[in-house]
Coordinates of C-alpha atoms and ligand atoms in Angstrom, one line a residue:
M1 CA 122.3 132.4 104.5
S2 CA 120.5 132.9 107.7
A3 CA 121.9 134.6 110.6
V4 CA 121.4 131.5 113.1
E5 CA 124.5 129.3 113.8
I6 CA 124.2 126.1 112.4
P7 CA 125.6 123.2 114.6
Q8 CA 129.4 123.1 113.4
R9 CA 131.8 120.4 113.3
P10 CA 132.5 117.9 115.7
T11 CA 129.4 116.1 115.0
L12 CA 129.5 113.0 116.6
F13 CA 129.2 112.6 120.1
I14 CA 131.2 109.7 121.4
D15 CA 131.5 108.6 125.3
G16 CA 131.2 111.8 126.7
S17 CA 133.2 114.2 124.0
W18 CA 132.3 115.7 120.7
T19 CA 134.6 114.6 118.2
K20 CA 135.3 114.2 114.1
S21 CA 135.1 110.6 112.9
S22 CA 137.8 108.2 112.9
D23 CA 138.5 108.4 109.0
G24 CA 137.8 111.7 109.0
K25 CA 135.1 111.6 106.3
T26 CA 132.5 114.0 106.2
R27 CA 129.1 114.4 104.4
P28 CA 127.4 117.7 102.9
T29 CA 123.9 118.7 104.0
I30 CA 121.8 120.6 101.9
N31 CA 119.2 123.0 102.2
P32 CA 116.4 121.4 99.6
Y33 CA 115.1 124.9 99.1
D34 CA 117.9 126.4 97.0
A35 CA 120.4 123.0 96.8
K36 CA 123.1 124.4 98.5
V37 CA 125.3 123.2 101.3
L38 CA 124.3 124.1 104.7
I39 CA 127.7 122.6 105.9
E40 CA 129.7 119.5 106.3
V41 CA 128.8 117.0 109.0
D42 CA 131.4 114.5 110.5
E43 CA 130.4 110.7 108.8
A44 CA 130.6 108.1 111.8
S45 CA 132.9 105.0 110.4
A46 CA 132.3 101.2 111.7
E47 CA 134.7 102.2 114.3
D48 CA 133.1 105.0 115.9
A49 CA 129.9 103.4 116.0
Q50 CA 131.7 100.6 118.2
R51 CA 133.1 102.5 120.3
A52 CA 129.9 104.4 120.6
I53 CA 128.2 101.0 121.7
A54 CA 131.4 99.9 123.6
S55 CA 131.3 103.4 125.8
A56 CA 127.1 103.0 125.9
S57 CA 127.3 99.5 127.1
H58 CA 130.2 100.3 130.2
F59 CA 128.0 103.3 131.2
F60 CA 125.0 101.4 131.7
K61 CA 126.2 98.5 133.2
T62 CA 128.7 100.6 135.9
S63 CA 127.1 103.7 136.1
D64 CA 124.0 104.7 138.7
W65 CA 121.8 105.7 135.9
P66 CA 119.8 102.9 135.6
H67 CA 119.2 102.9 139.2
K68 CA 118.1 106.5 139.7
T69 CA 115.2 107.2 141.0
F70 CA 112.2 107.7 138.3
E71 CA 111.4 111.1 140.1
E72 CA 115.3 111.9 139.1
R73 CA 115.2 111.3 135.9
C74 CA 111.9 112.7 135.6
N75 CA 113.2 116.4 137.1
L76 CA 115.5 116.2 134.0
L77 CA 112.9 115.3 131.1
S78 CA 111.3 118.6 132.9
R79 CA 113.9 120.3 132.5
Y80 CA 114.6 119.2 129.1
A81 CA 110.9 120.5 127.6
D82 CA 112.3 124.0 129.6
L83 CA 115.3 124.0 127.6
L84 CA 113.4 123.0 124.2
Q85 CA 111.0 126.0 124.8
A86 CA 113.6 128.2 125.9
H87 CA 116.1 127.4 122.1
K88 CA 112.5 127.4 120.0
S89 CA 113.6 129.9 117.5
K90 CA 117.3 128.5 117.0
L91 CA 116.1 124.9 116.7
A92 CA 113.0 125.9 114.2
H93 CA 115.2 127.9 112.1
I94 CA 117.7 124.8 111.8
E95 CA 114.9 122.4 111.1
T96 CA 113.5 124.4 108.3
L97 CA 116.9 125.0 106.8
D98 CA 117.6 121.4 106.9
T99 CA 113.9 119.7 105.9
G100 CA 112.8 122.6 103.5
K101 CA 109.3 122.8 106.2
T102 CA 107.6 125.8 106.9
L103 CA 108.9 127.5 110.3
A104 CA 105.5 126.9 111.7
E105 CA 105.2 123.3 111.1
S106 CA 108.9 123.3 112.8
E107 CA 107.5 125.6 115.9
I108 CA 104.7 123.2 115.7
D109 CA 106.7 120.2 116.0
I110 CA 108.9 121.9 118.5
D111 CA 105.5 122.7 120.8
D112 CA 104.2 119.1 120.0
V113 CA 107.8 117.5 121.7
T114 CA 108.0 119.6 124.7
N115 CA 104.4 118.4 125.7
V116 CA 105.9 114.8 124.6
F117 CA 108.6 115.5 127.7
R118 CA 106.4 116.7 129.8
F119 CA 104.4 114.4 129.5
Y120 CA 106.4 111.5 130.2
A121 CA 107.9 113.4 133.2
K122 CA 105.1 112.4 135.0
E123 CA 103.6 109.3 133.2
A124 CA 106.8 107.1 134.0
L125 CA 106.5 108.1 137.6
K126 CA 104.0 105.5 137.5
L127 CA 106.1 102.8 136.8
Q128 CA 107.6 103.7 140.0
N129 CA 104.8 102.2 141.9
E130 CA 105.8 98.8 142.3
K131 CA 103.2 96.2 141.5
T132 CA 102.8 93.4 145.4
I133 CA 101.1 90.6 144.4
S134 CA 99.1 88.9 147.4
G135 CA 96.3 86.7 147.7
D136 CA 95.1 83.1 147.3
L137 CA 97.0 82.4 144.6
I138 CA 100.8 82.9 146.6
P139 CA 101.6 81.7 150.1
S140 CA 101.0 84.4 153.0
S141 CA 104.9 83.8 153.7
V142 CA 105.7 85.2 150.2
Q143 CA 106.5 88.6 149.3
S144 CA 105.9 89.2 145.6
K145 CA 106.6 92.4 143.4
V146 CA 106.9 93.3 139.7
I147 CA 109.4 95.9 138.9
H148 CA 110.2 97.8 135.9
E149 CA 113.8 98.1 134.8
P150 CA 115.4 99.8 131.5
V151 CA 116.0 97.5 128.7
G152 CA 120.1 98.6 128.1
V153 CA 121.4 100.4 125.2
C154 CA 118.9 101.2 123.1
V155 CA 119.7 102.2 119.2
L156 CA 117.4 105.2 117.8
I157 CA 117.0 105.4 114.0
T158 CA 115.4 108.1 112.8
P159 CA 113.6 109.4 109.8
W160 CA 114.3 113.0 107.5
N161 CA 110.5 114.2 107.7
Y162 CA 110.2 114.4 111.3
P163 CA 113.9 115.0 112.9
I164 CA 113.0 116.8 115.9
L165 CA 109.4 115.0 116.4
Q166 CA 110.4 111.3 115.7
L167 CA 113.4 111.6 117.7
C168 CA 112.3 113.1 120.7
W169 CA 108.9 110.6 120.6
K170 CA 111.6 107.7 121.1
L171 CA 114.3 110.1 123.6
A172 CA 111.4 110.9 126.5
P173 CA 110.4 107.4 127.3
A174 CA 113.8 106.4 126.8
L175 CA 115.7 108.5 129.2
A176 CA 113.0 108.6 131.5
T177 CA 113.4 104.5 131.9
G178 CA 117.0 104.9 132.3
N179 CA 118.2 103.5 129.5
A180 CA 121.7 104.4 127.6
V181 CA 120.7 105.6 124.1
I182 CA 122.3 105.7 120.9
V183 CA 121.1 108.1 118.1
K184 CA 121.2 107.7 114.5
P185 CA 119.8 110.6 112.7
S186 CA 118.9 110.4 108.7
E187 CA 121.9 111.4 106.6
V188 CA 120.0 113.6 105.1
T189 CA 118.3 116.1 107.8
P190 CA 121.3 115.6 110.9
L191 CA 121.2 119.1 112.1
S192 CA 118.4 119.6 114.0
T193 CA 119.6 116.0 116.6
V194 CA 122.9 117.7 116.6
Y195 CA 121.3 120.6 118.3
L196 CA 119.2 118.6 120.3
T197 CA 121.8 116.4 121.7
K198 CA 123.9 119.1 123.0
L199 CA 120.8 120.3 124.9
L200 CA 120.5 117.0 126.4
I201 CA 123.8 117.8 127.9
E202 CA 122.9 121.4 128.9
A203 CA 120.1 119.6 130.4
G204 CA 121.9 117.9 133.1
F205 CA 121.5 113.8 131.5
P206 CA 124.7 112.4 132.2
A207 CA 127.3 112.8 129.2
K208 CA 127.6 108.9 128.6
S209 CA 124.0 108.3 128.4
V210 CA 123.8 109.7 125.3
Q211 CA 125.5 109.3 121.6
L212 CA 125.2 110.8 118.6
L213 CA 126.4 109.2 115.4
T214 CA 126.1 111.6 112.2
A215 CA 126.3 108.9 109.2
S216 CA 124.4 106.9 106.6
G217 CA 122.5 103.7 107.5
A218 CA 124.3 101.6 105.4
S219 CA 127.6 102.3 106.4
I220 CA 126.8 101.7 110.3
G221 CA 123.4 100.6 110.3
P222 CA 125.1 96.4 110.7
T223 CA 127.3 97.2 113.4
L224 CA 124.3 98.9 115.5
T225 CA 121.7 96.4 114.6
E226 CA 123.9 93.4 114.8
S227 CA 125.9 94.1 117.7
K228 CA 125.3 91.6 121.1
D229 CA 125.9 95.0 122.7
V230 CA 122.7 96.8 121.8
D231 CA 119.3 95.6 123.4
L232 CA 117.0 97.2 121.7
V233 CA 116.5 98.7 118.0
S234 CA 113.9 101.6 117.7
F235 CA 113.4 102.6 114.0
T236 CA 111.3 105.0 112.1
G237 CA 111.2 105.2 108.4
G238 CA 110.4 103.4 105.3
L239 CA 109.4 99.9 104.8
A240 CA 112.4 98.1 103.3
T241 CA 114.9 99.7 105.8
G242 CA 112.6 98.5 108.8
R243 CA 112.1 94.5 107.1
H244 CA 116.1 95.1 107.1
I245 CA 116.3 96.1 110.3
I246 CA 113.7 93.5 111.6
R247 CA 116.3 90.4 110.0
S248 CA 119.6 92.1 111.3
C249 CA 118.2 92.2 115.3
A250 CA 116.6 88.5 115.2
E251 CA 120.5 87.1 115.6
T252 CA 120.6 88.0 118.2
V253 CA 117.1 87.9 119.4
K254 CA 116.9 92.0 120.2
R255 CA 114.0 94.1 121.1
C256 CA 113.1 95.9 117.7
T257 CA 110.5 97.7 117.4
V258 CA 109.4 100.0 114.0
E259 CA 107.1 102.7 113.0
L260 CA 106.9 102.3 109.2
G261 CA 105.3 103.8 105.9
G262 CA 101.4 104.0 105.1
K263 CA 99.1 104.6 102.6
N264 CA 96.1 106.4 104.4
P265 CA 93.1 106.6 103.1
N266 CA 90.9 109.8 103.4
V267 CA 87.0 108.6 103.6
V268 CA 84.7 110.8 102.4
F269 CA 80.7 110.6 102.5
A270 CA 78.2 112.6 100.8
D271 CA 76.6 113.7 103.9
C272 CA 80.0 115.9 104.9
D273 CA 80.2 119.4 105.0
L274 CA 81.6 120.1 101.5
D275 CA 83.9 122.9 102.1
L276 CA 85.3 121.5 105.7
A277 CA 86.0 118.0 103.6
V278 CA 87.7 120.2 100.9
D279 CA 89.8 121.5 103.7
N280 CA 90.4 118.4 105.2
V281 CA 91.7 116.6 102.1
L282 CA 93.8 119.4 101.1
T283 CA 95.5 119.6 104.6
A284 CA 95.7 115.6 104.8
V285 CA 97.9 115.1 101.6
F286 CA 99.9 118.5 100.7
T287 CA 101.1 119.6 104.2
H288 CA 104.9 119.6 104.5
S289 CA 104.4 118.5 100.5
G290 CA 103.2 115.2 101.7
Q291 CA 106.5 113.9 103.3
V292 CA 104.2 112.5 106.1
C293 CA 103.9 108.7 106.9
S294 CA 100.2 109.6 107.5
S295 CA 99.5 111.6 104.9
G296 CA 96.1 111.0 103.7
A297 CA 97.2 110.3 100.4
R298 CA 94.3 108.2 99.3
L299 CA 90.9 110.4 98.7
I300 CA 88.4 107.6 99.0
V301 CA 84.8 109.9 98.3
E302 CA 81.0 108.8 97.6
E303 CA 80.6 109.0 93.9
S304 CA 77.7 111.6 94.1
I305 CA 79.9 114.5 95.1
A306 CA 82.8 113.3 93.9
D307 CA 83.5 115.7 91.1
R308 CA 82.4 119.0 93.3
L309 CA 84.9 117.6 95.9
V310 CA 87.6 116.9 93.3
A311 CA 86.8 119.9 91.4
G312 CA 87.4 122.0 94.9
V313 CA 90.7 120.2 96.0
V314 CA 92.3 120.9 93.0
E315 CA 91.3 124.8 92.4
R316 CA 92.5 125.1 96.5
A317 CA 95.5 122.9 95.3
K318 CA 96.4 125.3 92.7
Q319 CA 96.6 128.4 94.8
I320 CA 99.2 126.8 97.6
S321 CA 102.2 129.1 97.8
M322 CA 105.3 127.7 97.1
G323 CA 108.7 128.6 98.8
S324 CA 111.4 128.8 101.3
G325 CA 110.5 127.9 104.4
L326 CA 111.4 130.8 106.2
D327 CA 109.2 132.8 104.2
P328 CA 105.8 133.4 106.0
K329 CA 104.3 133.9 102.8
S330 CA 105.0 129.8 102.0
E331 CA 102.7 127.8 103.0
T332 CA 104.9 124.4 101.9
G333 CA 108.3 124.1 101.2
P334 CA 110.5 121.8 98.5
L335 CA 110.7 117.8 99.0
V336 CA 113.3 117.0 100.9
S337 CA 116.2 116.2 98.1
A338 CA 116.8 115.9 94.4
E339 CA 116.8 111.8 94.8
H340 CA 113.3 111.9 96.9
L341 CA 112.1 114.6 93.4
G342 CA 113.0 112.1 90.9
K343 CA 110.7 109.0 92.7
V344 CA 108.0 111.4 93.2
E345 CA 108.0 112.4 89.5
A346 CA 108.8 108.9 88.5
F347 CA 105.3 107.8 90.4
V348 CA 103.2 110.3 88.6
D349 CA 104.5 108.5 85.1
I350 CA 103.7 105.2 86.8
A351 CA 100.0 107.1 87.6
R352 CA 99.8 108.5 84.1
K353 CA 100.8 105.1 82.6
E354 CA 98.0 103.0 84.6
G355 CA 95.9 105.2 83.2
G356 CA 95.2 107.9 85.9
K357 CA 94.1 111.4 85.0
V358 CA 96.4 114.2 86.4
V359 CA 93.7 117.0 87.0
C360 CA 96.5 119.1 88.8
G361 CA 100.0 119.4 89.3
G362 CA 102.1 116.7 88.1
M363 CA 105.2 118.5 87.4
R364 CA 107.9 120.8 89.0
P365 CA 106.9 124.4 89.1
D366 CA 107.2 126.4 85.4
P367 CA 111.2 128.0 85.7
K368 CA 109.4 130.8 83.5
Q369 CA 106.9 132.0 86.7
H370 CA 108.6 130.8 89.5
P371 CA 112.4 131.6 89.0
D372 CA 112.6 131.8 92.5
L373 CA 112.1 127.9 93.0
A374 CA 114.0 126.7 90.2
Q375 CA 117.0 125.5 92.3
G376 CA 115.1 123.5 94.7
Y377 CA 113.6 120.5 95.0
F378 CA 109.7 121.8 94.7
F379 CA 106.9 119.5 93.2
L380 CA 103.5 121.0 92.3
P381 CA 100.4 119.6 94.9
T382 CA 99.1 116.8 92.3
V383 CA 95.8 115.8 92.1
V384 CA 95.5 112.0 90.1
D385 CA 92.1 111.4 89.4
H386 CA 90.0 108.2 88.7
C387 CA 92.2 105.7 89.9
D388 CA 91.5 102.0 90.8
R389 CA 93.0 99.7 93.7
T390 CA 95.4 98.1 91.3
M391 CA 97.4 100.8 90.5
R392 CA 101.0 101.3 92.0
I393 CA 99.9 104.9 92.5
V394 CA 97.3 103.6 95.1
Q395 CA 99.1 101.1 96.7
E396 CA 102.7 102.0 97.2
E397 CA 103.8 105.1 99.3
T398 CA 104.5 108.1 97.3
F399 CA 105.7 110.2 100.2
G400 CA 105.2 113.1 97.8
P401 CA 102.2 115.7 97.3
I402 CA 99.9 113.3 95.2
L403 CA 96.5 112.7 95.8
T404 CA 95.1 109.7 94.4
V405 CA 90.9 109.8 94.0
E406 CA 88.8 106.6 94.2
R407 CA 85.3 106.6 94.1
F408 CA 82.5 104.2 96.1
K409 CA 78.6 103.9 94.8
D410 CA 76.1 106.0 97.2
G411 CA 75.7 104.2 100.4
D412 CA 78.1 101.5 99.3
E413 CA 79.5 101.4 103.5
E414 CA 81.2 97.9 102.8
T415 CA 82.5 99.1 100.0
A416 CA 84.4 101.9 101.1
V417 CA 85.8 100.2 104.2
F418 CA 87.2 97.8 101.8
L419 CA 89.1 100.3 99.7
A420 CA 90.3 101.6 103.0
N421 CA 91.6 98.9 104.0
D422 CA 93.0 97.5 100.7
T423 CA 96.5 98.0 101.8
A424 CA 99.2 96.4 103.0
Y425 CA 100.1 99.2 105.3
G426 CA 97.8 100.3 107.8
L427 CA 99.1 103.6 109.8
A428 CA 96.0 106.0 109.8
G429 CA 93.2 107.2 107.9
G430 CA 90.2 109.6 107.8
V431 CA 86.3 109.5 107.8
Q432 CA 84.4 112.8 107.1
S433 CA 80.5 112.1 107.5
K434 CA 78.0 114.8 109.7
D435 CA 76.4 111.6 110.5
H436 CA 78.5 110.6 113.6
A437 CA 76.9 107.3 114.7
R438 CA 77.9 106.8 110.5
A439 CA 81.8 108.2 111.2
E440 CA 82.5 106.0 114.4
R441 CA 80.8 102.9 112.7
I442 CA 83.3 103.5 109.9
A443 CA 86.1 104.4 112.0
R444 CA 86.2 101.2 114.3
R445 CA 86.6 99.3 110.9
L446 CA 89.6 100.9 109.8
R447 CA 92.4 98.7 109.9
H448 CA 94.7 101.7 110.9
G449 CA 96.7 102.7 114.0
T450 CA 94.7 106.3 114.0
V451 CA 91.6 107.3 112.8
W452 CA 90.3 111.4 112.4
V453 CA 86.6 112.2 112.0
N454 CA 85.9 115.0 110.6
T455 CA 88.9 116.5 110.7
Y456 CA 93.0 115.2 109.8
G457 CA 96.4 114.7 110.8
A458 CA 96.2 115.9 115.1
Y459 CA 97.8 114.1 117.9
T460 CA 98.6 114.0 121.6
P461 CA 101.3 112.9 123.2
Q462 CA 98.6 110.9 126.2
A463 CA 97.6 108.6 122.9
E464 CA 99.7 105.6 121.3
W465 CA 100.6 106.1 117.5
G466 CA 101.8 103.7 115.6
G467 CA 101.0 100.9 112.6
Y468 CA 98.9 98.0 111.9
G469 CA 100.0 95.4 109.0
M470 CA 102.9 96.4 107.0
S471 CA 102.9 100.0 108.9
G472 CA 105.1 98.9 111.8
N473 CA 105.1 96.9 115.2
G474 CA 104.7 98.1 118.9
R475 CA 103.4 101.5 119.8
E476 CA 104.9 105.1 120.4
L477 CA 103.3 107.7 122.6
G478 CA 101.1 106.8 125.3
S479 CA 101.6 104.6 128.2
K480 CA 102.9 101.9 125.9
G481 CA 105.3 104.2 124.5
L482 CA 107.3 103.2 128.1
D483 CA 106.8 99.7 127.8
E484 CA 108.6 99.3 124.5
Y485 CA 112.1 100.7 127.1
I486 CA 111.4 98.3 130.1
E487 CA 112.7 95.1 131.5
T488 CA 109.3 93.7 133.6
K489 CA 110.8 91.9 136.6
H490 CA 109.0 89.6 139.2
I491 CA 110.8 89.0 142.5
W492 CA 109.5 86.4 145.0
A493 CA 110.9 86.3 148.3
E494 CA 110.0 84.0 150.8
K495 CA 109.9 85.3 154.4
K496 CA 109.9 82.2 156.5
P497 CA 112.5 80.1 154.6
A498 CA 111.7 75.9 154.8
M499 CA 112.7 72.5 153.4
M500 CA 110.9 72.6 149.7
G501 CA 110.1 68.8 149.8
W502 CA 110.9 68.1 146.6
F503 CA 113.9 65.5 147.2
K504 CA 115.2 63.7 150.1
D505 CA 116.2 65.9 153.5
A506 CA 119.2 67.7 152.3
R507 CA 120.2 69.1 155.6
M508 CA 123.5 67.9 156.5
Ligands
NAD601 P1 115.2 105.4 105.4 O1 114.0 103.9 105.8 O2 115.6 105.4 104.2 O3 116.1 105.7 106.6 C1 115.6 105.9 108.0 C2 116.7 105.6 108.5 O4 116.9 104.7 108.8 C3 117.5 106.8 108.4 O5 118.3 107.5 109.5 C4 118.5 105.9 107.6 O6 120.1 106.0 107.5 C5 118.5 105.0 108.1 N1 119.1 103.6 107.8 C6 118.9 103.3 106.3 N2 119.6 101.7 106.1 C7 119.8 101.6 107.3 C8 120.6 100.5 108.0 N3 120.9 99.2 107.0 N4 120.5 100.1 109.1 C9 120.0 100.8 110.0 N5 119.3 101.9 109.6 C10 119.6 102.1 108.6 O7 113.2 106.7 105.6 P2 113.5 107.9 105.0 O8 113.4 108.0 103.8 O9 114.5 108.7 106.1 O10 111.9 108.3 105.9 C11 110.8 108.2 105.3 C12 109.9 107.1 106.2 O11 109.5 107.2 107.0 C13 108.4 107.0 105.0 O12 108.5 105.3 104.6 C14 107.5 107.3 105.9 O13 106.5 107.1 106.2 C15 108.2 106.7 107.4 N6 107.6 107.4 108.5 C16 106.5 106.9 109.5 C17 106.5 107.2 110.6 C18 105.2 106.6 111.8 O14 105.4 107.0 112.9 N7 105.0 105.6 111.2 C19 106.7 108.8 110.8 C20 107.9 109.4 109.9 C21 108.1 109.0 109.1

């Protein structure tokens, strides 16, 4: 076990205090590298969730938090960014123990979200410039302006693959705009969120502006999403859960944004730089063992280079070094849980039955060759060649290290675009070609929220992130990421009040 202190119980933060669950229940959180229990985490009950909602609602309605200037709140965001950097090493260690991802990846996540907080610390200031309306369309006696206010109590629900990243994409804009937040991390990887919550309080955010509930979605989800005292739910996770959440928010007509899965195409043309394309394809699909919503899991390749490209990817995939995320030699870690490993294994069986040719991986590492990986939830980087668009392995999100390969005839851009868009999802995609005009043409025709050209996977807080189709609604990051968390109000003030004249003179 590492020397880093893992956050200890109690892990619920309700009404400004750390507390255990009302019914005393706990849930183990597991290190996916060796399947050992890291700690027991408090499992919030529905009663705890009700208490958090009541506290957040009371705080939002009675405190000065929503009425503070944007400047005051943005200063807290900047202080938080500094704290994230000061605690980077501990936080990264905890994230790696809990998720299995490499330490280098966890550190990148922390640098990324530091930038997200710094970005919103500036971007939210723009909202204090209230828009004054004048001109021909309103009388000169009227002072008319549009102002921005927080939405209210926001429930932020996050998945297990990027616990720090996905939470901070929500926290920064929600807090910059003066909302009260209730955070519910995935029950599979809650530890870094406990740490992040401690840092929020240390940064000086009011204690009741944030509540933390560690629990399964099934147990407290409905209490949170159905409550009339919750004004917004921002959810990142799987399609099935997202649909469920949209339905349960409908009853109270609360604002609801969902960031869901993807089945992301990576379109490679014969005029690409082949070595670069091999590297891009590999990085796109095998980073974090494929447990990435924007993972480039569908290779769509021009026929004349298909065999060479697949051979290059297979050769490199076989050399990927797997191990503990804490070991600097590891290039990827395990899958997150035994349950998820089971799902990924089942997908390879499906692919075989559907006629796909597994040309690499397709199984857990051999325990005789890799005894160090035998306890953890490892799965070998897998390539399934000769797939077609009708297969489940091509259409469904496996969320594992599985690349499918589809081919299109040389020069047939129409088919390439058709295949790339032939998914219910629309989160992200890639185009690899040295012909910049072609790459731009194809990028514009992809029905996906982010498209990378001759690279894969980067993002910036300045640009919006989100999906078309069943990858979700709304956008995170960028200036639109703030829109999710504000109400917009128009104030029309008559400076020279007079009788309106609609009805007979009401003068007494
Ligand atoms: P999940 O849907 O199983 O769980 C996500 C969160 O929802 C967890 O906190 C869970 O406890 C909670 N939850 C479950 N049932 C709930 C309910 N009834 N009410 C309220 N909350 C409930 O997803 P996961 O397996 O944790 O994450 C993987 C999924 O997330 C993948 O599909 C991936 O593509 C997606 N994802 C999307 C993005 C994006 O930006 N679009 C980013 C990361 C992950």
